[in-house]
Short mmCIF file of C-alpha atoms in Angstrom, two decimals:
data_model
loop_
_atom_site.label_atom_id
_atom_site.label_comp_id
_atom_site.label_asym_id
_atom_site.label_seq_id
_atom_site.Cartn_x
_atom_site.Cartn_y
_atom_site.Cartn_z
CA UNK A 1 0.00 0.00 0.00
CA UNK A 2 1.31 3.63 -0.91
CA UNK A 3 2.42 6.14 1.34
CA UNK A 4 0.07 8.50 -0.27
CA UNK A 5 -2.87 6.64 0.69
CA UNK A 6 -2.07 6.03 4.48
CA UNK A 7 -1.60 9.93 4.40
CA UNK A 8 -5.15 10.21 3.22
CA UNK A 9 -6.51 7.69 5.15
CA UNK A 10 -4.60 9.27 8.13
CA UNK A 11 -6.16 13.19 7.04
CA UNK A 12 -9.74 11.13 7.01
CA UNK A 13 -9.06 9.90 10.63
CA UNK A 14 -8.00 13.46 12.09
CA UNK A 15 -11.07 14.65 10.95
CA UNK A 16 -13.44 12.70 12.68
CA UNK A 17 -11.45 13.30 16.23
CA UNK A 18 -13.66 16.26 16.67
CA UNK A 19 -16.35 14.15 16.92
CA UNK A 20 -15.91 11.84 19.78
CA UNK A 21 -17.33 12.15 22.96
CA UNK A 22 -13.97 11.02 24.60
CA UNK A 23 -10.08 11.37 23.12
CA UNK A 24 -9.24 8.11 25.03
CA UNK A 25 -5.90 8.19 23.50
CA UNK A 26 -7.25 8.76 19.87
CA UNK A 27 -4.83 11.84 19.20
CA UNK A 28 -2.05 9.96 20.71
CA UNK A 29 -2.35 7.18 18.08
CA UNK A 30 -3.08 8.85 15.42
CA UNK A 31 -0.24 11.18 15.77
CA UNK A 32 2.41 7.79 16.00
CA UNK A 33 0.77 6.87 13.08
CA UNK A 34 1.55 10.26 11.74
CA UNK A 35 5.19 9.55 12.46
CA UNK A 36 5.63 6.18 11.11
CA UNK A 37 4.00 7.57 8.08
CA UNK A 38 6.85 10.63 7.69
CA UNK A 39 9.66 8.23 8.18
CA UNK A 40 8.38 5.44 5.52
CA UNK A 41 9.84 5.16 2.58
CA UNK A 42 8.32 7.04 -0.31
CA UNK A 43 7.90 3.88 -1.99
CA UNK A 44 8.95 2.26 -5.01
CA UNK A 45 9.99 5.14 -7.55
CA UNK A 46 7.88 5.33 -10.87
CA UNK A 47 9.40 2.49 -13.82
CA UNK A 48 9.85 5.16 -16.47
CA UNK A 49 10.22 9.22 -16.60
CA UNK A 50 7.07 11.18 -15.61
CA UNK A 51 7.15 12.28 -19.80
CA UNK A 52 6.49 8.84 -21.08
CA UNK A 53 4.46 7.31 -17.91
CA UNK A 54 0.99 7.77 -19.13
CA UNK A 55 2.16 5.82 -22.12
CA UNK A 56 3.36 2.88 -20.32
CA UNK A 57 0.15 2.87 -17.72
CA UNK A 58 -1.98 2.49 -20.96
CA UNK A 59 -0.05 -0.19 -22.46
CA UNK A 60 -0.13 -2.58 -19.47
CA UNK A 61 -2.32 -5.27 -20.41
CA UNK A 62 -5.27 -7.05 -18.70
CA UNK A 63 -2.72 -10.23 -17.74
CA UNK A 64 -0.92 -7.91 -15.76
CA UNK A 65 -1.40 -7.96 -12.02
CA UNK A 66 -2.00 -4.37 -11.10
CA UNK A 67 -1.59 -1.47 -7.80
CA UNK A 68 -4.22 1.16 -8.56
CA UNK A 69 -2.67 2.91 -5.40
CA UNK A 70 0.38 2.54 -6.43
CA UNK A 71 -0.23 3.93 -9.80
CA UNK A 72 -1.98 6.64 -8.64
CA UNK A 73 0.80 7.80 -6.59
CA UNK A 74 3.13 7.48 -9.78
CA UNK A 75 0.76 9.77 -11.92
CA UNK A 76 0.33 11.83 -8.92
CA UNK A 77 4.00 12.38 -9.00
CA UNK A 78 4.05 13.02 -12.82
CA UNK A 79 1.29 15.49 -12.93
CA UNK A 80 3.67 17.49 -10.15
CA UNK A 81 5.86 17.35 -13.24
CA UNK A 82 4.05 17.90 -16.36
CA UNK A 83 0.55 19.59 -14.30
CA UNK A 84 -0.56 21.52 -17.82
CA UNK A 85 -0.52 17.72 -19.66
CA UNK A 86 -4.34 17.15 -19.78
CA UNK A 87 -4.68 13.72 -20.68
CA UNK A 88 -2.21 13.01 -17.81
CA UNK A 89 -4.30 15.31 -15.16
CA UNK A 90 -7.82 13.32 -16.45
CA UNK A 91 -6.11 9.87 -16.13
CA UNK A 92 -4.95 10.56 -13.37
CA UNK A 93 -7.91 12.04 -11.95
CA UNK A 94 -9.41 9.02 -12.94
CA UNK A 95 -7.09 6.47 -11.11
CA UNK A 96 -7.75 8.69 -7.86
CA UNK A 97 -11.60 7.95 -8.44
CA UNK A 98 -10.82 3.79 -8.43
CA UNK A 99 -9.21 4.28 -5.31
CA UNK A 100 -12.57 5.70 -4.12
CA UNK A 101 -10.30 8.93 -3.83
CA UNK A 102 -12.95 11.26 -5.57
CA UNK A 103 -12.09 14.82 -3.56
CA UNK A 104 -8.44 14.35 -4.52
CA UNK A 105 -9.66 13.78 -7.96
CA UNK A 106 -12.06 17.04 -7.94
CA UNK A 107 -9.21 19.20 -6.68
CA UNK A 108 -6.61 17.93 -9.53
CA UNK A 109 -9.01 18.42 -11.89
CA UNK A 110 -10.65 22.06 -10.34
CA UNK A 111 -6.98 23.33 -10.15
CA UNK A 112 -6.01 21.84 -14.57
CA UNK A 113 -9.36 23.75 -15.86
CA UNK A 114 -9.36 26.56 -13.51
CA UNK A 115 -5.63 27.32 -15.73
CA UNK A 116 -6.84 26.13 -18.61
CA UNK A 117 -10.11 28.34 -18.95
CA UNK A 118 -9.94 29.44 -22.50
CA UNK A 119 -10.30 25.66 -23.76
CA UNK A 120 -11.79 22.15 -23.17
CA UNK A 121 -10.60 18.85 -22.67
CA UNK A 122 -10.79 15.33 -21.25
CA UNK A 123 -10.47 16.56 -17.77
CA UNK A 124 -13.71 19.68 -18.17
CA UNK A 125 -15.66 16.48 -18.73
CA UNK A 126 -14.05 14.00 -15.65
CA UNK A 127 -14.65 17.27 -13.44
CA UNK A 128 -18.78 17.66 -15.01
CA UNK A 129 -19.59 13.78 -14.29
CA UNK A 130 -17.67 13.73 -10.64
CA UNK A 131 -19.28 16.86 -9.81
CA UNK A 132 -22.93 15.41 -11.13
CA UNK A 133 -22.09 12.01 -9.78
CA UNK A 134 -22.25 14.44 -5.76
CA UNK A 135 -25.18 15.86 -6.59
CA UNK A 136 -22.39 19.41 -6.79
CA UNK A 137 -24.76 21.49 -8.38
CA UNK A 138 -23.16 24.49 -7.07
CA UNK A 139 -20.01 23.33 -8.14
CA UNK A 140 -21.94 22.55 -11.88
CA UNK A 141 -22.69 26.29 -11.79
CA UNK A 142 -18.99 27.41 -10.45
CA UNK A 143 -17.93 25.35 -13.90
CA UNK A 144 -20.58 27.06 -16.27
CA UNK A 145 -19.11 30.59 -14.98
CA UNK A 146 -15.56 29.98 -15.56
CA UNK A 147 -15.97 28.61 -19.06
CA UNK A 148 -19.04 31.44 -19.97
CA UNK A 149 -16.71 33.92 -21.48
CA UNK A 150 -14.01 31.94 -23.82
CA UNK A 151 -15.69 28.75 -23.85
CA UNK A 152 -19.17 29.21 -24.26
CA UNK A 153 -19.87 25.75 -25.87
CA UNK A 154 -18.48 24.23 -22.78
CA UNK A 155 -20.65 26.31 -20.62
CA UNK A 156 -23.79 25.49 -22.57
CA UNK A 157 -22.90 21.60 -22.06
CA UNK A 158 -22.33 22.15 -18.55
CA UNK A 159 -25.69 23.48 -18.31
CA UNK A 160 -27.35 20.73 -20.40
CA UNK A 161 -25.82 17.91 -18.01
CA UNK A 162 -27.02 19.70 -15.38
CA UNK A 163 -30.58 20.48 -16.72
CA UNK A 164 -30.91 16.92 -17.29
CA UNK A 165 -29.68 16.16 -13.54
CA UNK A 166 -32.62 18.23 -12.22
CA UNK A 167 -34.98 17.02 -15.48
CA UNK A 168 -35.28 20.47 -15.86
CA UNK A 169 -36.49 20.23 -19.75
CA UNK A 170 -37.35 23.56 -20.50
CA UNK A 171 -33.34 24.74 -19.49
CA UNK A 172 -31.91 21.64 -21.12
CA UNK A 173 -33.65 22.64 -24.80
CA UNK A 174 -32.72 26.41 -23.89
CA UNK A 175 -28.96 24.72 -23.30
CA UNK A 176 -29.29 22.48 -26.47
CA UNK A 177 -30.49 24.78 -28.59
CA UNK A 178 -28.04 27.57 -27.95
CA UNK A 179 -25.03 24.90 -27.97
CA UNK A 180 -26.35 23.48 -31.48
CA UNK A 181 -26.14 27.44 -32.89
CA UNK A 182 -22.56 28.00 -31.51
CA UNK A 183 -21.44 24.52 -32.42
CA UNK A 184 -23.63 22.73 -35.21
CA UNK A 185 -21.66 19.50 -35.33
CA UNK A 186 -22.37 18.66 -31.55
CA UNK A 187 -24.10 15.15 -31.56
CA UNK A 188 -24.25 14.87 -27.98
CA UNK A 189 -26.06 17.80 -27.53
CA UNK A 190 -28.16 16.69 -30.57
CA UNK A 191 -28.92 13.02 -28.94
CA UNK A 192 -29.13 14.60 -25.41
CA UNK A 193 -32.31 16.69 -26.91
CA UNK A 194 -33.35 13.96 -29.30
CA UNK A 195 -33.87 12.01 -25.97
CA UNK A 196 -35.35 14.66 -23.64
CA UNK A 197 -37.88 15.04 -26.64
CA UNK A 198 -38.76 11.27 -26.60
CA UNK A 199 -38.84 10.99 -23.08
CA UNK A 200 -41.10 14.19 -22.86
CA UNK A 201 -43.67 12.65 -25.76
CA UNK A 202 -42.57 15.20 -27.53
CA UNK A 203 -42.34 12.39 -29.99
CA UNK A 204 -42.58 14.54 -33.74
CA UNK A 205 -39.69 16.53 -32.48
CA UNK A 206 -37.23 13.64 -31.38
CA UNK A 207 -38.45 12.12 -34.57
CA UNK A 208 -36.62 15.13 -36.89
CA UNK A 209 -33.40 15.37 -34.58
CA UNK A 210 -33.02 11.80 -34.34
CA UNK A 211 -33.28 12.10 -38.56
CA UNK A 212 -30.31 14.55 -38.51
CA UNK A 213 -28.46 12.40 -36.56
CA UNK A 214 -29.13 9.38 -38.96
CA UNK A 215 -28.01 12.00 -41.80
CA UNK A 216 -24.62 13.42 -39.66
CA UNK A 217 -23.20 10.26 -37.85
CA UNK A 218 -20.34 8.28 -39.67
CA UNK A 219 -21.87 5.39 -38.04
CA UNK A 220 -25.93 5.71 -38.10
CA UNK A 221 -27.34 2.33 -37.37
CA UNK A 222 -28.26 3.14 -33.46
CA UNK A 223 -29.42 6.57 -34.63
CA UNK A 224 -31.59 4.62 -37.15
CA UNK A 225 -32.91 2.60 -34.28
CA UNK A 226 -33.74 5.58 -31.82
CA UNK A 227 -35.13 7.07 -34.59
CA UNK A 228 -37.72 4.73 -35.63
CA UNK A 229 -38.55 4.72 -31.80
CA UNK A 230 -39.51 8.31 -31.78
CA UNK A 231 -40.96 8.07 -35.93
CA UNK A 232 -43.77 4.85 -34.43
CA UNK A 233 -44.48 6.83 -31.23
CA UNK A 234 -45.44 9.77 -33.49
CA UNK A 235 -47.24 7.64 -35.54
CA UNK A 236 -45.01 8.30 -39.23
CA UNK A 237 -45.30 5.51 -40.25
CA UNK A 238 -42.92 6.45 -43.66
CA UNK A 239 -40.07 7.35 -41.54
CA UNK A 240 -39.92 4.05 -39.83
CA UNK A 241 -39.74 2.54 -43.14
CA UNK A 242 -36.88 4.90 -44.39
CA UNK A 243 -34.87 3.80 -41.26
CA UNK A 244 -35.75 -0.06 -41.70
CA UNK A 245 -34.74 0.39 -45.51
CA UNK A 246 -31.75 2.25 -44.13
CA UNK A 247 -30.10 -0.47 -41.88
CA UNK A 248 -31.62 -3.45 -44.39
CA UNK A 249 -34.73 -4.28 -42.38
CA UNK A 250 -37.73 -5.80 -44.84
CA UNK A 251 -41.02 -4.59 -43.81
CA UNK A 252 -43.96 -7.04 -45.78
CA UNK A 253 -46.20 -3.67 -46.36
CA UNK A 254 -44.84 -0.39 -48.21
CA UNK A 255 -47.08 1.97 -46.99
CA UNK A 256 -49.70 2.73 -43.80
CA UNK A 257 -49.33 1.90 -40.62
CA UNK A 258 -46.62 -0.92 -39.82
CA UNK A 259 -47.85 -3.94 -38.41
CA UNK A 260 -45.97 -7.13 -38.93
CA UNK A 261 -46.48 -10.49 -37.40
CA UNK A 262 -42.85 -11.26 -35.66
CA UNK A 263 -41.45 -13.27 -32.73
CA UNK A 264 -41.83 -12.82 -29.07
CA UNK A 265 -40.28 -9.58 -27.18
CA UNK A 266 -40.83 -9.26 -23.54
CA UNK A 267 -42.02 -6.22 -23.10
CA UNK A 268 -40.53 -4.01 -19.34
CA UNK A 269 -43.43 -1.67 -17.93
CA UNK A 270 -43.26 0.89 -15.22
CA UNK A 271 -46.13 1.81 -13.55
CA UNK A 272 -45.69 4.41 -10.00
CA UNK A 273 -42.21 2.48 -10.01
CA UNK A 274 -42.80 -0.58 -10.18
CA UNK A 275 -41.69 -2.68 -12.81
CA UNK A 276 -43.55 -5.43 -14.71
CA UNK A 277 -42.25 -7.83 -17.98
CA UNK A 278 -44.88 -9.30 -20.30
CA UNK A 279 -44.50 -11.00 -22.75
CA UNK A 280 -45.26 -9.50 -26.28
CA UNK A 281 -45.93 -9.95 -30.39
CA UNK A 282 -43.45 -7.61 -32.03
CA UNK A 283 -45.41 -5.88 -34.66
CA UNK A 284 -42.63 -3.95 -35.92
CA UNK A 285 -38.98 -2.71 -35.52
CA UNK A 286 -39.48 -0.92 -32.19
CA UNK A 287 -43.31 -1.87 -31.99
CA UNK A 288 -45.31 -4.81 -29.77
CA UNK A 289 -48.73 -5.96 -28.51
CA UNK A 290 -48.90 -7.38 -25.27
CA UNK A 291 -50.61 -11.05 -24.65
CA UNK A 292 -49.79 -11.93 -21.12
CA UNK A 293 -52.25 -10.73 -18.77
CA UNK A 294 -51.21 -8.58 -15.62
CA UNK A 295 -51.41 -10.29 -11.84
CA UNK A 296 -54.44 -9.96 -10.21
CA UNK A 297 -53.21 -6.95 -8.14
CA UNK A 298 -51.02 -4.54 -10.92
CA UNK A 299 -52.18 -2.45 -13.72
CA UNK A 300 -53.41 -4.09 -17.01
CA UNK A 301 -51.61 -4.14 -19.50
CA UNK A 302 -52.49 -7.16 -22.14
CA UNK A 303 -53.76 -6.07 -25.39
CA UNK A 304 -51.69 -2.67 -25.74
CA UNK A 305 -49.78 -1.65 -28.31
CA UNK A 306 -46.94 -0.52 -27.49
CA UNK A 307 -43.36 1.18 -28.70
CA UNK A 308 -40.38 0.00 -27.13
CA UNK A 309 -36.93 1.54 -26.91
CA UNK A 310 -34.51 -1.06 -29.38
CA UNK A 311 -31.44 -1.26 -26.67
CA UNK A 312 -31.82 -4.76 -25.11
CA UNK A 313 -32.39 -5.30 -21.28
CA UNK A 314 -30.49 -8.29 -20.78
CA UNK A 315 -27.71 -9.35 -23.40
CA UNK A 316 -28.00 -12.74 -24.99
CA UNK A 317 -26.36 -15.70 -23.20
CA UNK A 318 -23.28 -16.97 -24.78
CA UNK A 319 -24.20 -20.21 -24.60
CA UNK A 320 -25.82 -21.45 -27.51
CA UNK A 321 -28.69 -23.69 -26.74
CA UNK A 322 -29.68 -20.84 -23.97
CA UNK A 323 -29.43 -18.29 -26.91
CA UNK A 324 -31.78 -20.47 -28.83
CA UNK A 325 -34.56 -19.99 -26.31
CA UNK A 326 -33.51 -16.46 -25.23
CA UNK A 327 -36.60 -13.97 -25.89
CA UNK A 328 -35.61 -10.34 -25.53
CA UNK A 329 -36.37 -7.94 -23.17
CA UNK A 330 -37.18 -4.21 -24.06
CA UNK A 331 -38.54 -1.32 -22.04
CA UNK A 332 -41.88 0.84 -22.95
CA UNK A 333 -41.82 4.11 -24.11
CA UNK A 334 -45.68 5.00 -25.46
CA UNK A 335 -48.66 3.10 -25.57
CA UNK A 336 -49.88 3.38 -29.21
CA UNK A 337 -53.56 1.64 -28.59
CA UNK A 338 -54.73 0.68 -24.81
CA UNK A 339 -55.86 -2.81 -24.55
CA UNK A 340 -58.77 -1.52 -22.90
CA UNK A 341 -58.96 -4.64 -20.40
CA UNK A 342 -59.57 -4.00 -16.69
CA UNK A 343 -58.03 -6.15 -13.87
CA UNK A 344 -57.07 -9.85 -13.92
CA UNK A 345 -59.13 -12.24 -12.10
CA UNK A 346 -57.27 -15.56 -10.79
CA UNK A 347 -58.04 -18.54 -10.83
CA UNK A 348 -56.17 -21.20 -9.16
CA UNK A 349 -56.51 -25.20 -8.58
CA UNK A 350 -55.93 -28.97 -10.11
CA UNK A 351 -55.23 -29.14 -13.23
CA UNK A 352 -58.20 -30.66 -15.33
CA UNK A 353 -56.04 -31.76 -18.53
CA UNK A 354 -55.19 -30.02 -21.47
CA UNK A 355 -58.45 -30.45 -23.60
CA UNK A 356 -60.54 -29.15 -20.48
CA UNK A 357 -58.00 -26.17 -20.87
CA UNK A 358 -58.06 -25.62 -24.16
CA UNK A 359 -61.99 -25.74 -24.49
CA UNK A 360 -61.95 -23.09 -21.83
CA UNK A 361 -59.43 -20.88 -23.71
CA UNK A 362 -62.00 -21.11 -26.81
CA UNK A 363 -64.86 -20.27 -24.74
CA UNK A 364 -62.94 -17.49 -23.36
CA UNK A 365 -61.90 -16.09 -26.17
CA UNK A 366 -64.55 -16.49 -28.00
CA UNK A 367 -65.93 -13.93 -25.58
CA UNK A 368 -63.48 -11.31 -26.55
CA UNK A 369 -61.55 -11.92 -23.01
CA UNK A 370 -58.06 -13.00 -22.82
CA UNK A 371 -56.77 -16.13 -20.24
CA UNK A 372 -53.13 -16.69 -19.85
CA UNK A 373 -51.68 -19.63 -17.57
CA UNK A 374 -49.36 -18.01 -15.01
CA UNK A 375 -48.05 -21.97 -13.52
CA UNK A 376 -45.29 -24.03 -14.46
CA UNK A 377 -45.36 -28.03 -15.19
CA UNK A 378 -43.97 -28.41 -11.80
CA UNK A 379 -46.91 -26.65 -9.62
CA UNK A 380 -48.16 -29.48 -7.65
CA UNK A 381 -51.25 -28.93 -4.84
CA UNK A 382 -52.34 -31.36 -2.02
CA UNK A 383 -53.56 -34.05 -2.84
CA UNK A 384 -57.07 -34.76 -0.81
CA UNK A 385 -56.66 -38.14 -0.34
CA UNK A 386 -53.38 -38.40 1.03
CA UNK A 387 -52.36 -34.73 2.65
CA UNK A 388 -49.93 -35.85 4.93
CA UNK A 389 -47.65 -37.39 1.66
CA UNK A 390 -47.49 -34.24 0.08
CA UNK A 391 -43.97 -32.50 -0.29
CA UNK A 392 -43.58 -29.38 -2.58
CA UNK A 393 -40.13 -30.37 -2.37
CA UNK A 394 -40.65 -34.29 -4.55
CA UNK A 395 -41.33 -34.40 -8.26
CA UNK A 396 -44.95 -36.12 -8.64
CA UNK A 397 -45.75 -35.39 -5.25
CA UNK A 398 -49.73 -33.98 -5.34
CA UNK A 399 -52.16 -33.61 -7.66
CA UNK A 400 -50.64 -31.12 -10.65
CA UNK A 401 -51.99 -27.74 -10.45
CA UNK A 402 -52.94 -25.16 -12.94
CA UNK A 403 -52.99 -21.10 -12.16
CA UNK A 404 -54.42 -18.53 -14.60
CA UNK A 405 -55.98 -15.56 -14.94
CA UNK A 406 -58.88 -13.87 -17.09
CA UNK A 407 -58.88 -10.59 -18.13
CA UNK A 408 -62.64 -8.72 -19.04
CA UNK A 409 -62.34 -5.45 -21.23
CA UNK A 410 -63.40 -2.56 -19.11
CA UNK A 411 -66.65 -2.73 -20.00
CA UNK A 412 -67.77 -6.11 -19.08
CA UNK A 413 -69.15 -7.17 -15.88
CA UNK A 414 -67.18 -9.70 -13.28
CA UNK A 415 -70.70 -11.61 -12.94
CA UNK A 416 -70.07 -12.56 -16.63
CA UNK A 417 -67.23 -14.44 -15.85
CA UNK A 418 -68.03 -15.92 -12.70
CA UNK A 419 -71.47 -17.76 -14.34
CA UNK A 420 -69.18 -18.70 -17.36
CA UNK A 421 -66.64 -20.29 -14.92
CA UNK A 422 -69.49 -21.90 -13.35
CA UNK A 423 -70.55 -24.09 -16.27
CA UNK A 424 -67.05 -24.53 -18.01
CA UNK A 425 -65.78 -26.19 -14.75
CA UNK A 426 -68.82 -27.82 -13.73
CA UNK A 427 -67.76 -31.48 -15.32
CA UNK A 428 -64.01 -30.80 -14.25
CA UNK A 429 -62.79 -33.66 -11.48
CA UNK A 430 -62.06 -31.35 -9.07
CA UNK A 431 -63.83 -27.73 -8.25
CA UNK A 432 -61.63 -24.41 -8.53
CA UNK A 433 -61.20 -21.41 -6.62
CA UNK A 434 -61.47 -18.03 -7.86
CA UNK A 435 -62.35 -16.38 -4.60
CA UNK A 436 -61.74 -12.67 -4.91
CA UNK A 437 -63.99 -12.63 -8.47
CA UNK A 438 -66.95 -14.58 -5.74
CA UNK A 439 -66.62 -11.81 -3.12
CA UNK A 440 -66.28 -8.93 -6.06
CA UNK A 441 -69.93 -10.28 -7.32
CA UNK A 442 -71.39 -10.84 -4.37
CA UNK A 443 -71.32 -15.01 -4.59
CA UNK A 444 -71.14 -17.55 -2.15
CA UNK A 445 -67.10 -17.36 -0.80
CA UNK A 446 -67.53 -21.03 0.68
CA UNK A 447 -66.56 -23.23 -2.10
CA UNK A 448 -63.50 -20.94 -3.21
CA UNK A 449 -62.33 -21.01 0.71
CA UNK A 450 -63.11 -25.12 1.00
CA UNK A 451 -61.09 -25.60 -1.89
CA UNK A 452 -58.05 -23.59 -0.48
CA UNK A 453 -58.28 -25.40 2.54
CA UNK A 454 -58.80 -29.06 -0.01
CA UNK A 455 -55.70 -28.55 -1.85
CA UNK A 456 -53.63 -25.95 -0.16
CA UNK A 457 -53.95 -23.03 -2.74
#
C-alpha cells in the first residue's frame, strides 16, 4: 500500500477526532501513526520518466497484475511534473476515483481547468460527471461561470448535463439549442435533446433530430434505431420505413401503418415504479402488442400496443442452446392503442387436462376476453386423499396444479365471468377457486375457501 494513501486515510481519521465524545488516546495514536507515516519510505519510484508514464500505464495489459494505489501515486508524482498535460491530469484524476479517492480527484481536476479556462478537454468532462455524480450542483454552476466567457460551448454543455440532472427540460432545450447554434456539429447535444424530446412525448420533435443524426453520424445504425422509436411513437409511419430500408430491415407492407407479425419480445413496464415484464408480439422494428395478462393486483396491461426503446435489457447468453430460447427484453416508451382490459381475475386449482384447458381458452376467447396460464409443469397442490404425503419439495408429489388468470375489457361485468366459470368447470374432477372474483360479485365465498383449505392453494 502507498504512502500516499495512508496519508489520506490518516487526514480522514483526524477529521473525525472532533467528533468523539472522549479522546481516550485517539490523538495519541493517530499522531504515531503520523510519524511512522513521515519516516516510511516514499515507496517504489515510478518504472519510467514522468514524460512517457501515461504511455506505459496504458499499455499494461489485462494479464498484468496491477496497484491502482500505487499507480496513482506514480501519476500523482508526474502530474507534479508535467501539471498543464491534460490527458495526464484526467487519467490521473481518474485512477484517484478507483481508489474511491474522488475529492483528490475534484481538486486535480478544479486546479487543470481553472488554468486552462480558455479551452476544453478530457479533464472539463471527468470534473462535469464527478461533480454530477455528488449531486455538486453548485459546483456545476462554479464550472458554467468559468468557461461562460471563452468557452461558451463548454458552458452550454455544462448546463445541459445539469438540466438533465434536475430534469429540468425547459433549461436543457434552452442549453441544447443555444449549444447546437454556436457549435452545429455537436451530436451529444443533438442526442441529449433527441432524448429529452422522446422521453417528454414530444415524440414529432425527437423524430426530426433523431433524422439529422441518422443523416450526420459516420456510423448511423443506433441513430436509425432511436429514430424509428420516436418516428412509431409519433405515428409516421414512412419514416420508420426509411430507417428499416436504411439499416436493411424488410417490412412485408410499403405503406400505412406498420404492423408485422414477428417473434416474441418481452415487453418491461413501469407503472408508479414498479416494474412489470410481459411478454409481447413484435409488430414492428421498435413496436409490440402485449398477450400476457397482468397479476391480479397490478395495472393491465395485455392487449396494448406498445413502442419499445430497441437497446436490449439483458444481453443474450453466450451459450448457444440458452441463446436459442432467449426472448428479448425491451422497455416501454408509449402506448400506441390501450388494450382496454380492466383487472385480472385468478383462478387457481388442479389441473383438469389439457383439452378441459383448451376448451376453456375457446370459450374465453370467443368472448373477446383474454386467459393466460401463469403456472409451471412443476406446480403441484395437495392431494385430498393423502395430505400428509405431500412435499412441494418431490417431483410427482400432489395432484398437478394449474394457475391462470382472465382478463374482461373494461366494460364487461365480473358476474359474466363468474357464471361462465361456473358451467365450463362444472364437469371438471375437481372444483376451482377463484375467490376474490366470488366476493367482487357478491357469490357464495364457501366453495372458493373449502377448496383452499382441499388442496392448499
Amino acid at each position: 500500500s502507498s504512502v500516499w494513501t495512508a496519508r489520506r486515510h490518516l487526514a480522514l481519521a483526524r477529521a473525525h477526532l472532533p467528533k468523539l465524545r472522549q479522546d481516550r488516546g485517539a490523538t495519541q495514536l493517530l499522531d504515531g501513526l503520523a510519524a511512522r507515516i513521515d519516516a516510511a519510505p516514499a515507496g517504489q519510484a515510478a518504472p519510467v520518466p514522468a514524460a512517457q508514464l501515461l504511455e506505459w500505464v496504458n499499455a499494461r495489459g489485462d494479464d498484468v497484475v496491477r496497484n491502482p494505489e500505487r499507480e496513482a501515486q506514480w501519476l500523482l508524482q508526474a502530474v507534479a511534473e508535467c501539471p498543464d498535460d491534460a490527458e495526464l491530469v484526467d487519467t490521473t484524476a481518474s485512477a484517484l476515483s478507483a481508489c474511491a479517492a474522488d475529492e483528490e480527484a475534484i481538486a486535480l481536476l478544479w486546479s487543470f481547468v481553472q488554468r486552462h479556462a480558455d479551452r476544453e478537454t478530457s479533464a472539463t468532462f471527468r470534473l462535469i460527471n464527478l461533480l454530477l455524480a455528488r449531486g455538486d450542483e453548485a459546483g456545476v454552476r462554479r464550472l458554467v461561470q468559468l468557461y461562460r466567457p471563452q468557452v461558451p460551448v463548454a458552458a452550454l454543455w455544462c448546463e445541459a448535463q445539469l438540466a438533465q440532472r434536475l430534469a429540468d427540460w425547459p433549461a436543457l432545450e434552452q442549453a441544447c439549442t443555444a449549444l447546437l447554434e454556436l457549435s452545429p456539429g455537436s451530436h451529444g447535444a443533438r442526442g441529449l435533446l433527441a432524448r429529452m424530446y422522446l422521453n417528454t412525448g414530444r415524440f414529432a420533435e425527437a423524430a426530426a433530430v433523431y433524422r439529422q443524426l441518422t443523416e450526420l453520424l459516420e456510423e448511423p445504425r443506433s441513430a436509425h434505431w432511436d429514430h424509428m422509436t420516436a418516428a412509431s411513437a409519433a405515428q409516421d409511419w414512412d419514416a420508420v420505413r426509411a430507417s428499416a430500408q436504411a439499416i436493411g430491415m424488410e417490412l412485408s407492407s410499403t405503406s400505412g401503418v406498420v404492423e408485422e407479425t414477428w417473434g416474441w419480445v418481452i415487453i418491461r413496464c413501469v407503472d408508479d415504479g414498479e416494474v412489470a415484464e410481459y411478454y409481447a408480439r413484435r409488430t414492428g422494428p421498435v413496436t409490440a402488442r402485449i398477450v400476457e395478462n397482468a397479476p391480479a393486483h397490478q395495472r393491465q396491461h395485455v392487449g396494448d400496443w406498445v413502442v419499445f426503446d430497441a437497446e436490449l435489457l439483458y444481453p443474450p447468453p453466450e451459450d448457444k442452446a440458452e441463446r436459442e430460447r432467449f426472448v428479448p427484453t425491451y422497455a416501454q416508451v408509449y402506448v400506441l392503442q390501450a388494450g382496454g382490459y380492466a383487472n385480472s381475475w385468478l383462478v387457481d386449482g388442479v389441473h383438469p387436462g389439457e383439452e378441459a384447458i383448451d376448451s376453456l381458452r375457446e370459450d374465453i376467447e370467443a368472448r373477446g376476453w383474454k386467459l393466460w396460464l401463469h403456472s409451471r409443469d412443476d406446480y403441484r397442490l395437495i392431494n385430498p386423499e393423502d395430505p400428509d404425503g405431500f412435499d412441494p419439495e418431490v417431483a410427482g408429489s400432489g395432484l398437478p396444479g394449474v394457475l391462470f388468470t382472465v382478463a374482461l375489457p373494461e366494460a364487461a361485468a365480473p358476474l359474466e365471468l363468474h357464471r361462465a366459470l361456473l358451467a365450463a368447470t362444472a364437469q371438471w374432477p375437481h372444483p376451482m377457486c377463484w375467490l376474490r372474483l366470488a366476493q367482487a360479485c357478491g357469490q357464495d365465498p364457501q366453495p372458493h375457501l373449502d377448496a383452499v383449505d382441499r388442496y392448499g392453494l
